[in-house]
C-alpha atoms as an extended CHARMM CRD file, in Angstrom:
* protein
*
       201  EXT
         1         1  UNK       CA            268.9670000000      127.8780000000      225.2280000000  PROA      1               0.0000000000
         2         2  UNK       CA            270.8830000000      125.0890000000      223.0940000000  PROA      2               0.0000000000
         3         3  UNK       CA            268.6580000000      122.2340000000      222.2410000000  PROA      3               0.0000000000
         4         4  UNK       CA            270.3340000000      119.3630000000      221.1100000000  PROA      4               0.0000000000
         5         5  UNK       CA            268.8950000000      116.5410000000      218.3110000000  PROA      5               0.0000000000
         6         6  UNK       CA            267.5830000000      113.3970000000      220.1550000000  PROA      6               0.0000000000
         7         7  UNK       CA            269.3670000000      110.5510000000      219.6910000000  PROA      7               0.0000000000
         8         8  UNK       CA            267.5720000000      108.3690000000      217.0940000000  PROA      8               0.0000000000
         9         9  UNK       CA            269.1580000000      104.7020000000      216.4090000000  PROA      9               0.0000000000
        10        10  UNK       CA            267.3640000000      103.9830000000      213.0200000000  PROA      10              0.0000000000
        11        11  UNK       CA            268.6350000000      107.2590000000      211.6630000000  PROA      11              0.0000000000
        12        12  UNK       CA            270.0980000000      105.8550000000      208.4950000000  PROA      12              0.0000000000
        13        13  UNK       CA            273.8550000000      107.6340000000      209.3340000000  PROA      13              0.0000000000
        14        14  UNK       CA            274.0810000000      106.2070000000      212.8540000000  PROA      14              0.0000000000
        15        15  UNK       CA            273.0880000000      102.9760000000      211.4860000000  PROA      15              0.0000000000
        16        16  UNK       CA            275.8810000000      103.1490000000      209.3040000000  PROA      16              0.0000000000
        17        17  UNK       CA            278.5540000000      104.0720000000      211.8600000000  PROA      17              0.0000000000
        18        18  UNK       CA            276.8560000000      100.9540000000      214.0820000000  PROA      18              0.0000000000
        19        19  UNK       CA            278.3130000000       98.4840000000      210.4570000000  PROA      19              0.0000000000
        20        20  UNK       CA            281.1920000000      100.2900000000      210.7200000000  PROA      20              0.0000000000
        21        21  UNK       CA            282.0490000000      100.3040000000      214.4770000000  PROA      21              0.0000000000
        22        22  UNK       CA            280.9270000000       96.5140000000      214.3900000000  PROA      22              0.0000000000
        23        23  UNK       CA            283.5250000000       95.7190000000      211.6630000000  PROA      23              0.0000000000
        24        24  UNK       CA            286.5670000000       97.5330000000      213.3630000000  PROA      24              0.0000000000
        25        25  UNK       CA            286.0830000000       95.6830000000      216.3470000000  PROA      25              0.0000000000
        26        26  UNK       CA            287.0610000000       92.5730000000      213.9320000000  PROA      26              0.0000000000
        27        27  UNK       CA            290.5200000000       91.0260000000      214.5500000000  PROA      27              0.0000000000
        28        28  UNK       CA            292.9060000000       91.9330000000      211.7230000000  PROA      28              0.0000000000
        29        29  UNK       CA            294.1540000000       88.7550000000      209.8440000000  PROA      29              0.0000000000
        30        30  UNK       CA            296.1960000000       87.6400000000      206.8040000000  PROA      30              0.0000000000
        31        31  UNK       CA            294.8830000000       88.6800000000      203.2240000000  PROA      31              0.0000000000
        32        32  UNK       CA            293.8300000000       86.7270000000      201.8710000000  PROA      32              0.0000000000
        33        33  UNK       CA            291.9300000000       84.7140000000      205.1140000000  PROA      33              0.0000000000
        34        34  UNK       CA            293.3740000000       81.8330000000      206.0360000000  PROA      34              0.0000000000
        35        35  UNK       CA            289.5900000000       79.4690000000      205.7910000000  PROA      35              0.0000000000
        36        36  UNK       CA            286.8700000000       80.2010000000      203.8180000000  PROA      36              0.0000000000
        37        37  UNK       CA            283.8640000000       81.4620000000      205.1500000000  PROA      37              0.0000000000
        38        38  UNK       CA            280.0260000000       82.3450000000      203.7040000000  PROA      38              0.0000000000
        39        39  UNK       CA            278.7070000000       85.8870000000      203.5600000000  PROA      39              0.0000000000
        40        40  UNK       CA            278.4870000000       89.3190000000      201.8030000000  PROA      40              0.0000000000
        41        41  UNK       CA            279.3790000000       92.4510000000      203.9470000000  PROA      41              0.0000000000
        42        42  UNK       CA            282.4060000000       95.2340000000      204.3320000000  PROA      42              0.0000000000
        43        43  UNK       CA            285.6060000000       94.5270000000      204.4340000000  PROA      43              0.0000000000
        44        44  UNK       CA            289.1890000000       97.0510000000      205.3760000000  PROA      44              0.0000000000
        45        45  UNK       CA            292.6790000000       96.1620000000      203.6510000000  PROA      45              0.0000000000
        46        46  UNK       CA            295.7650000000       97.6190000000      205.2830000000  PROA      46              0.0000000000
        47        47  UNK       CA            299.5520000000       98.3710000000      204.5290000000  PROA      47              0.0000000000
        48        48  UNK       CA            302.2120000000       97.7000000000      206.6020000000  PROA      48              0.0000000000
        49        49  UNK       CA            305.2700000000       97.4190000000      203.9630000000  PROA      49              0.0000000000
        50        50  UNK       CA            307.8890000000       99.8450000000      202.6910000000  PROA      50              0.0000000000
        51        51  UNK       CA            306.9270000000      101.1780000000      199.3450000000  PROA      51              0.0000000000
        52        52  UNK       CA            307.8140000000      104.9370000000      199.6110000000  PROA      52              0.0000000000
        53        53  UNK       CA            304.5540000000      106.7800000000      199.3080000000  PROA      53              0.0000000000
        54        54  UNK       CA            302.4160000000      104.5800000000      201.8170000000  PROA      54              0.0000000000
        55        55  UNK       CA            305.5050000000      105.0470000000      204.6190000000  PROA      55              0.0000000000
        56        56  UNK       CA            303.0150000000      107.6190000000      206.4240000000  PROA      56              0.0000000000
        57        57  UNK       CA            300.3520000000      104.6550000000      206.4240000000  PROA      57              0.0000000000
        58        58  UNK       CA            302.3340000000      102.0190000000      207.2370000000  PROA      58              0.0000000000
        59        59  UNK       CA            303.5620000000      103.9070000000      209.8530000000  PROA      59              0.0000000000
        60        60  UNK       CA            299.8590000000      103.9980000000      211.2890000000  PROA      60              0.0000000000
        61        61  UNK       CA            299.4000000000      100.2980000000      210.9930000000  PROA      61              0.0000000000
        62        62  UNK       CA            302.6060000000       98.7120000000      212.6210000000  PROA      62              0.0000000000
        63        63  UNK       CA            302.8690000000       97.3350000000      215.8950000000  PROA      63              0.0000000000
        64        64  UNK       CA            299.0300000000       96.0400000000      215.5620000000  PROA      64              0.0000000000
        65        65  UNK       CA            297.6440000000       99.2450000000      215.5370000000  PROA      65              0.0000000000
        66        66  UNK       CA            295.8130000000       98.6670000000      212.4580000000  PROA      66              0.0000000000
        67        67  UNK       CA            294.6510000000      102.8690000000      212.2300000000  PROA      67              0.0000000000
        68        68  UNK       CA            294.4850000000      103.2830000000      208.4680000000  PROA      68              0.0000000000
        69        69  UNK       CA            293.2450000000      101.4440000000      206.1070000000  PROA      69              0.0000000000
        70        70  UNK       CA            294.2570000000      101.7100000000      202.3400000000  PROA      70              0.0000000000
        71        71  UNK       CA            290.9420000000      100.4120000000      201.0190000000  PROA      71              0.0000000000
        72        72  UNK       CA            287.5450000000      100.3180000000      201.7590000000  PROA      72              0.0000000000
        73        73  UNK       CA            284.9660000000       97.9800000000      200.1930000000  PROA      73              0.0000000000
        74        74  UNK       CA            281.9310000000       96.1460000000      199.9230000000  PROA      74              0.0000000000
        75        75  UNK       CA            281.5070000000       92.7150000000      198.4250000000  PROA      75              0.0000000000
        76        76  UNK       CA            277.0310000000       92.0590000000      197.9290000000  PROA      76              0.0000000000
        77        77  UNK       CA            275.4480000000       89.5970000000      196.6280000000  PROA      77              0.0000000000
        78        78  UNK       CA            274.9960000000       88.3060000000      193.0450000000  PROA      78              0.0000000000
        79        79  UNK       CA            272.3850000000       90.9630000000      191.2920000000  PROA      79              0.0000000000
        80        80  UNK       CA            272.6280000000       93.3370000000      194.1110000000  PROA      80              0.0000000000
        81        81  UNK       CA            273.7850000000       95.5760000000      191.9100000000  PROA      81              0.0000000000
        82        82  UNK       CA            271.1280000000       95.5100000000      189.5170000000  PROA      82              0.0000000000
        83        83  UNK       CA            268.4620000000       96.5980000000      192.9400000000  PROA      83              0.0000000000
        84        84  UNK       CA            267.6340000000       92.6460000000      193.4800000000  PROA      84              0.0000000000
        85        85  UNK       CA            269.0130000000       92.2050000000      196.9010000000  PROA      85              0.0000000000
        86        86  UNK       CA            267.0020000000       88.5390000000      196.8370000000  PROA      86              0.0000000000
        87        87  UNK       CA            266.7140000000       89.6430000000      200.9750000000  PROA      87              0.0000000000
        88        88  UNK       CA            267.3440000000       85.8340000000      202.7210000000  PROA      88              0.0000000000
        89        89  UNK       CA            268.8850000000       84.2590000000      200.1360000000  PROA      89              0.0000000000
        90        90  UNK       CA            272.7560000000       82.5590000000      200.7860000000  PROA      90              0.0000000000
        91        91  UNK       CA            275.1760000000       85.0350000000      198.7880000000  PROA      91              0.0000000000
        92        92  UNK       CA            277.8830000000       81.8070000000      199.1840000000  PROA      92              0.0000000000
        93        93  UNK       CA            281.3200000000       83.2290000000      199.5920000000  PROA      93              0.0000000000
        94        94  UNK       CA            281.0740000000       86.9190000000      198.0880000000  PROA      94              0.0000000000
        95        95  UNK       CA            282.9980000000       88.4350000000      200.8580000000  PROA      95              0.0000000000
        96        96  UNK       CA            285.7670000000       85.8040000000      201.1590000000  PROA      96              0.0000000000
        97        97  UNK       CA            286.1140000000       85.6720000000      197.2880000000  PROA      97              0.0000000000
        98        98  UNK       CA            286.1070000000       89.5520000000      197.0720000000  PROA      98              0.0000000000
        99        99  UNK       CA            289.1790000000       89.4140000000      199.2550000000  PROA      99              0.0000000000
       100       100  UNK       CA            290.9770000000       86.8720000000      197.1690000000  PROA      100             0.0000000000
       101       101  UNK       CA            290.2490000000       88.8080000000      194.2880000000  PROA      101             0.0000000000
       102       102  UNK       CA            292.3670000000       92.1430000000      195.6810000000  PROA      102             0.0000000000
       103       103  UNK       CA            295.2240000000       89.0770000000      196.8950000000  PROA      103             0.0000000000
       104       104  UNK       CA            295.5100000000       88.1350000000      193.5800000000  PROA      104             0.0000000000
       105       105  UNK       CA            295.2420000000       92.1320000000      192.1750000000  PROA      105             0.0000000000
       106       106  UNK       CA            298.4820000000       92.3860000000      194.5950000000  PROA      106             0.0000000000
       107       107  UNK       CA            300.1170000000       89.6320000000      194.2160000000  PROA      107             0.0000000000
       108       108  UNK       CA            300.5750000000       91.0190000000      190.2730000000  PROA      108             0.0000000000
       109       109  UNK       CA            301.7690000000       94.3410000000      191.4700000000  PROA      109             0.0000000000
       110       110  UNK       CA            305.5880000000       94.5590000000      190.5230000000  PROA      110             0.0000000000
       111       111  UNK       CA            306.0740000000       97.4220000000      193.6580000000  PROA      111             0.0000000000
       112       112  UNK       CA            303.6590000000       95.6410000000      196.1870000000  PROA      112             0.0000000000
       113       113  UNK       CA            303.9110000000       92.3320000000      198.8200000000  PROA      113             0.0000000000
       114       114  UNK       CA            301.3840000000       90.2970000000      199.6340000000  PROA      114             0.0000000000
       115       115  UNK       CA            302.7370000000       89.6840000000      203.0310000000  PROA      115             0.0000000000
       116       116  UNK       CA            302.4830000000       93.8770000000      203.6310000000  PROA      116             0.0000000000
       117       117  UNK       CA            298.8050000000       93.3460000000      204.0280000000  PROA      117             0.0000000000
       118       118  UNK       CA            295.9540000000       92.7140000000      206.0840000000  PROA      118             0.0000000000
       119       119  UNK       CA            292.2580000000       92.8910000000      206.2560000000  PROA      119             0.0000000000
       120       120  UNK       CA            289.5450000000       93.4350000000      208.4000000000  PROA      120             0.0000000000
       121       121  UNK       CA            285.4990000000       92.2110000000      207.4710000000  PROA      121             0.0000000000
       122       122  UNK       CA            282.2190000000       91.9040000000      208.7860000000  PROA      122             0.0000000000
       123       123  UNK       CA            279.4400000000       89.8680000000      206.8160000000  PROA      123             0.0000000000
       124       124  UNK       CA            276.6050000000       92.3250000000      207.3360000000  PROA      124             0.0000000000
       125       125  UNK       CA            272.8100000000       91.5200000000      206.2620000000  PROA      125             0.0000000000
       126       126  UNK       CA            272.3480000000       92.8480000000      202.4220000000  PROA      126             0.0000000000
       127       127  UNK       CA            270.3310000000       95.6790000000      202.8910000000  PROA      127             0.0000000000
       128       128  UNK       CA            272.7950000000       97.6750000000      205.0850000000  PROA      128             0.0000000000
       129       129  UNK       CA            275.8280000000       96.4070000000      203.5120000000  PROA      129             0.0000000000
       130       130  UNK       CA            276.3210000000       99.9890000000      200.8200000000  PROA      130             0.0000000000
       131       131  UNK       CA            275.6420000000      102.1610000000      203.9560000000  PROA      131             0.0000000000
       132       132  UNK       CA            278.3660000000      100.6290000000      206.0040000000  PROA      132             0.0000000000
       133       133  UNK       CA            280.8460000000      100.9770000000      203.3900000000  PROA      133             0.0000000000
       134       134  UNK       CA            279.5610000000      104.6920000000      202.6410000000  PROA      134             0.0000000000
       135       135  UNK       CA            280.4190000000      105.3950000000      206.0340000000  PROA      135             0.0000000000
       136       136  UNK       CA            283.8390000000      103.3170000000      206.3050000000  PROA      136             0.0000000000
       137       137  UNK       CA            285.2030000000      105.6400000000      203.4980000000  PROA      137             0.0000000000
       138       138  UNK       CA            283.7660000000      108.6930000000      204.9380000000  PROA      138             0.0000000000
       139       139  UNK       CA            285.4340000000      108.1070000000      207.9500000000  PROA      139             0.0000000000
       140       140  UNK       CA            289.1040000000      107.0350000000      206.9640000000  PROA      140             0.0000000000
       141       141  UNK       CA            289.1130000000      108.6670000000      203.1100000000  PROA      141             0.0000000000
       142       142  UNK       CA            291.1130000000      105.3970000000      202.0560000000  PROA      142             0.0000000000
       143       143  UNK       CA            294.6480000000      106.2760000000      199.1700000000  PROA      143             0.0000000000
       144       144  UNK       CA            293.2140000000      103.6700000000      197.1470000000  PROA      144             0.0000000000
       145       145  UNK       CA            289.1370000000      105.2130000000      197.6080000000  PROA      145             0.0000000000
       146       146  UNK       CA            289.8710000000      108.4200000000      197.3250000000  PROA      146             0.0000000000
       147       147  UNK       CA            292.4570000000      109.3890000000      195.0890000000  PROA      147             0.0000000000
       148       148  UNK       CA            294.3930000000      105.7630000000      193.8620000000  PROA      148             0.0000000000
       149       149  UNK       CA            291.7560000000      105.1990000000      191.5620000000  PROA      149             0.0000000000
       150       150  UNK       CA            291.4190000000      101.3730000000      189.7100000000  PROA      150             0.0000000000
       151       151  UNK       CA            292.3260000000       98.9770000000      192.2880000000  PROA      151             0.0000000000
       152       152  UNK       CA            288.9170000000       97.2980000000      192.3840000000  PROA      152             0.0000000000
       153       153  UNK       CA            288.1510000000       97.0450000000      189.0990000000  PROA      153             0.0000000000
       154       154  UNK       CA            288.1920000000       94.1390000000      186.5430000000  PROA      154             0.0000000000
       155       155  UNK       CA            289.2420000000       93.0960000000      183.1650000000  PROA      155             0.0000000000
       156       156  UNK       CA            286.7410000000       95.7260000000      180.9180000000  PROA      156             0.0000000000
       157       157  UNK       CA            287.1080000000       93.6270000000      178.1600000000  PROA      157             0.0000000000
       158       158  UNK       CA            287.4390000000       93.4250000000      174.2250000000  PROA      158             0.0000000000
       159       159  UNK       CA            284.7960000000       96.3850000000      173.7820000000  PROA      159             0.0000000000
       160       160  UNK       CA            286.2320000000       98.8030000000      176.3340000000  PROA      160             0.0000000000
       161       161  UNK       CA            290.2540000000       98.5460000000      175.1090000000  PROA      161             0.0000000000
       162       162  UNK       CA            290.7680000000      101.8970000000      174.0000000000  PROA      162             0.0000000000
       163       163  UNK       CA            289.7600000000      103.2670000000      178.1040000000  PROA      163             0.0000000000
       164       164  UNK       CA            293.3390000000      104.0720000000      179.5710000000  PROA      164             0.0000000000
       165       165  UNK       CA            295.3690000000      102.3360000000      182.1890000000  PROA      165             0.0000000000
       166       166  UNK       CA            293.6570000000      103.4740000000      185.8760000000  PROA      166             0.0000000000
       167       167  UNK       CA            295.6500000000      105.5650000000      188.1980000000  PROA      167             0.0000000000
       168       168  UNK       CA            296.3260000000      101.9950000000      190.5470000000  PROA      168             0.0000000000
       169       169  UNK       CA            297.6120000000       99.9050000000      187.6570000000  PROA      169             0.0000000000
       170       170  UNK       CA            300.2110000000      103.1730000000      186.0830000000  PROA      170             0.0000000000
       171       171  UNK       CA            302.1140000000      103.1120000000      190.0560000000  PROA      171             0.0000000000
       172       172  UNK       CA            301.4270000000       99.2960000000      190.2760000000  PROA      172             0.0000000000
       173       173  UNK       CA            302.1020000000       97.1600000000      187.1530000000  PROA      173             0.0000000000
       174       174  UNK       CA            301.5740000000       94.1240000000      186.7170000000  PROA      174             0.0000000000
       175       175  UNK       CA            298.2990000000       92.8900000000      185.7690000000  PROA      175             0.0000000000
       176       176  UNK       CA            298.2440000000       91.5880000000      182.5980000000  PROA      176             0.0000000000
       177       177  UNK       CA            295.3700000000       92.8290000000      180.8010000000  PROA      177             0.0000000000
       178       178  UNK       CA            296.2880000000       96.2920000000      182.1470000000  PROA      178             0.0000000000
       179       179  UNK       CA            299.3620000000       96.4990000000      179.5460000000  PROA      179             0.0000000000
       180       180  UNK       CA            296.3700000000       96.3100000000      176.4440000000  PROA      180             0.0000000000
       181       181  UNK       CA            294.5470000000       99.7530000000      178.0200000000  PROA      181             0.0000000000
       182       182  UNK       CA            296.0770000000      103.1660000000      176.9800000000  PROA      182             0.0000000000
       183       183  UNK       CA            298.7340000000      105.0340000000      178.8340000000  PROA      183             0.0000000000
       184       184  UNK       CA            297.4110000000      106.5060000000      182.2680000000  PROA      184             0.0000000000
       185       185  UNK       CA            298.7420000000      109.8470000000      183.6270000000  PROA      185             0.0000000000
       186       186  UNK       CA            302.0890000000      110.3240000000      185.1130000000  PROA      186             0.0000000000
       187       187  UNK       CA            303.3430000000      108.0470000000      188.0760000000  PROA      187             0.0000000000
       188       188  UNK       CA            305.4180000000      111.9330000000      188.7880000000  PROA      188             0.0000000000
       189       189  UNK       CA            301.7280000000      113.4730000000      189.1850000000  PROA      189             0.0000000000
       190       190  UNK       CA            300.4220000000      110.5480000000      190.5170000000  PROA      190             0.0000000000
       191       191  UNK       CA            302.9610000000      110.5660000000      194.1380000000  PROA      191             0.0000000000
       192       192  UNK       CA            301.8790000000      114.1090000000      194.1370000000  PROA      192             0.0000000000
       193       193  UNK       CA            298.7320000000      113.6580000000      194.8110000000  PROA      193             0.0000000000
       194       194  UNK       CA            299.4850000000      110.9790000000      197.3580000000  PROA      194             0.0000000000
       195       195  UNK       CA            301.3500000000      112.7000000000      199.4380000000  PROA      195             0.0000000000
       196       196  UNK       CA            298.9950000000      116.0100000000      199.3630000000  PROA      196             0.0000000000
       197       197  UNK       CA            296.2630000000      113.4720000000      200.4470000000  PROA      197             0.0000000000
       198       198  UNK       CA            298.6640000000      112.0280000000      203.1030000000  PROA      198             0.0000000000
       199       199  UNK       CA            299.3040000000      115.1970000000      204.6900000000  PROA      199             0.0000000000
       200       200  UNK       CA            295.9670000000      116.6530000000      205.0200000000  PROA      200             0.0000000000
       201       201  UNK       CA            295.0810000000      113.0750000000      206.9870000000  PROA      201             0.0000000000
């Protein structure tokens, strides 16, 4: 006889997916929003343009369907990362400055509109906020997640200059400090592994 796993709502992984559900019942707006707002929580960018390699997931996002996001991410606040989650205090505008921070990343990008995108978000209470985006990824293996690697990142600064040029910034030039890092690999190799990723979604 088949016995089957009772359903338990504080398991950690369906407590993720209840984040994640919760933000993709968001309405899609402009990136970045058009009013500032206070909060930390997950967030969903998507493509809609016509730069060559993201045609199959701009196809997925026209006419509002908004299937397939391009990047997942979390924006928590200040020392969160260092395990001080200060639970109840006001993390300001984390979220909404996050997502002016990738507006501006794009905005750089020689090959890349900032009209093509979008974004979805959901402030979420701190403590649940790295679960939701665990599961956001898991669930739609994001280009720029999963094998686009660098879009998130920052300036590394004077001590770090001799690190190379991230996957993101070789196909997308155009930020500035990007031209001081080292040569990156191929933007050949690079579309390769694009469009393998593409067609196994």
């Amino acid at each position: 006889m088949e016995t089957q796993e009772p359903f338990n709502p504080l398991n950690k992984k369906n407590l993720g997916f209840s984040v994640a559900e919760a933000m993709l019942q968001k309405a899609v707006e402009p990136l970045p929003p058009g009013s500032s707002f206070l909060g930390a929580g997950v967030y969903a960018l998507y493509y809609i343009g016509d730069f060559p390699a993201y045609k199959a997931i701009a196809e997925k996002n026209k006419n509002n369907k908004f299937e397939c996001p391009i990047y997942v991410g979390k924006a928590v606040p200040k020392g969160a990362r260092k395990g001080g989650f200060g639970l109840d205090a006001s993390p300001g505008k984390v979220l909404y400055n996050r997502l002016c921070e990738h507006a501006d990343t794009i905005q750089h990008a020689q090959s890349l509109k900032l009209a093509d995108f979008r974004c979805r978000y959901l402030t979420v209470d701190d403590i649940w906020i790295p679960l939701g985006e665990s599961l956001l990824i898991e669930m739609f293996s994001p280009l720029w997640n999963k094998v686009l690697d660098g879009f998130g990142i920052h300036d590394p600064g004077g001590g770090r200059k001799g690190q190379k040029v991230s996957q993101w910034d070789t196909l997308h030039p155009g930020r500035s400090w990007a031209t001081k890092l080292q040569p990156g690999g191929a933007q050949k190799e690079i579309l390769e592994r694009i469009a393998n990723h593409l067609k196994s979604k």
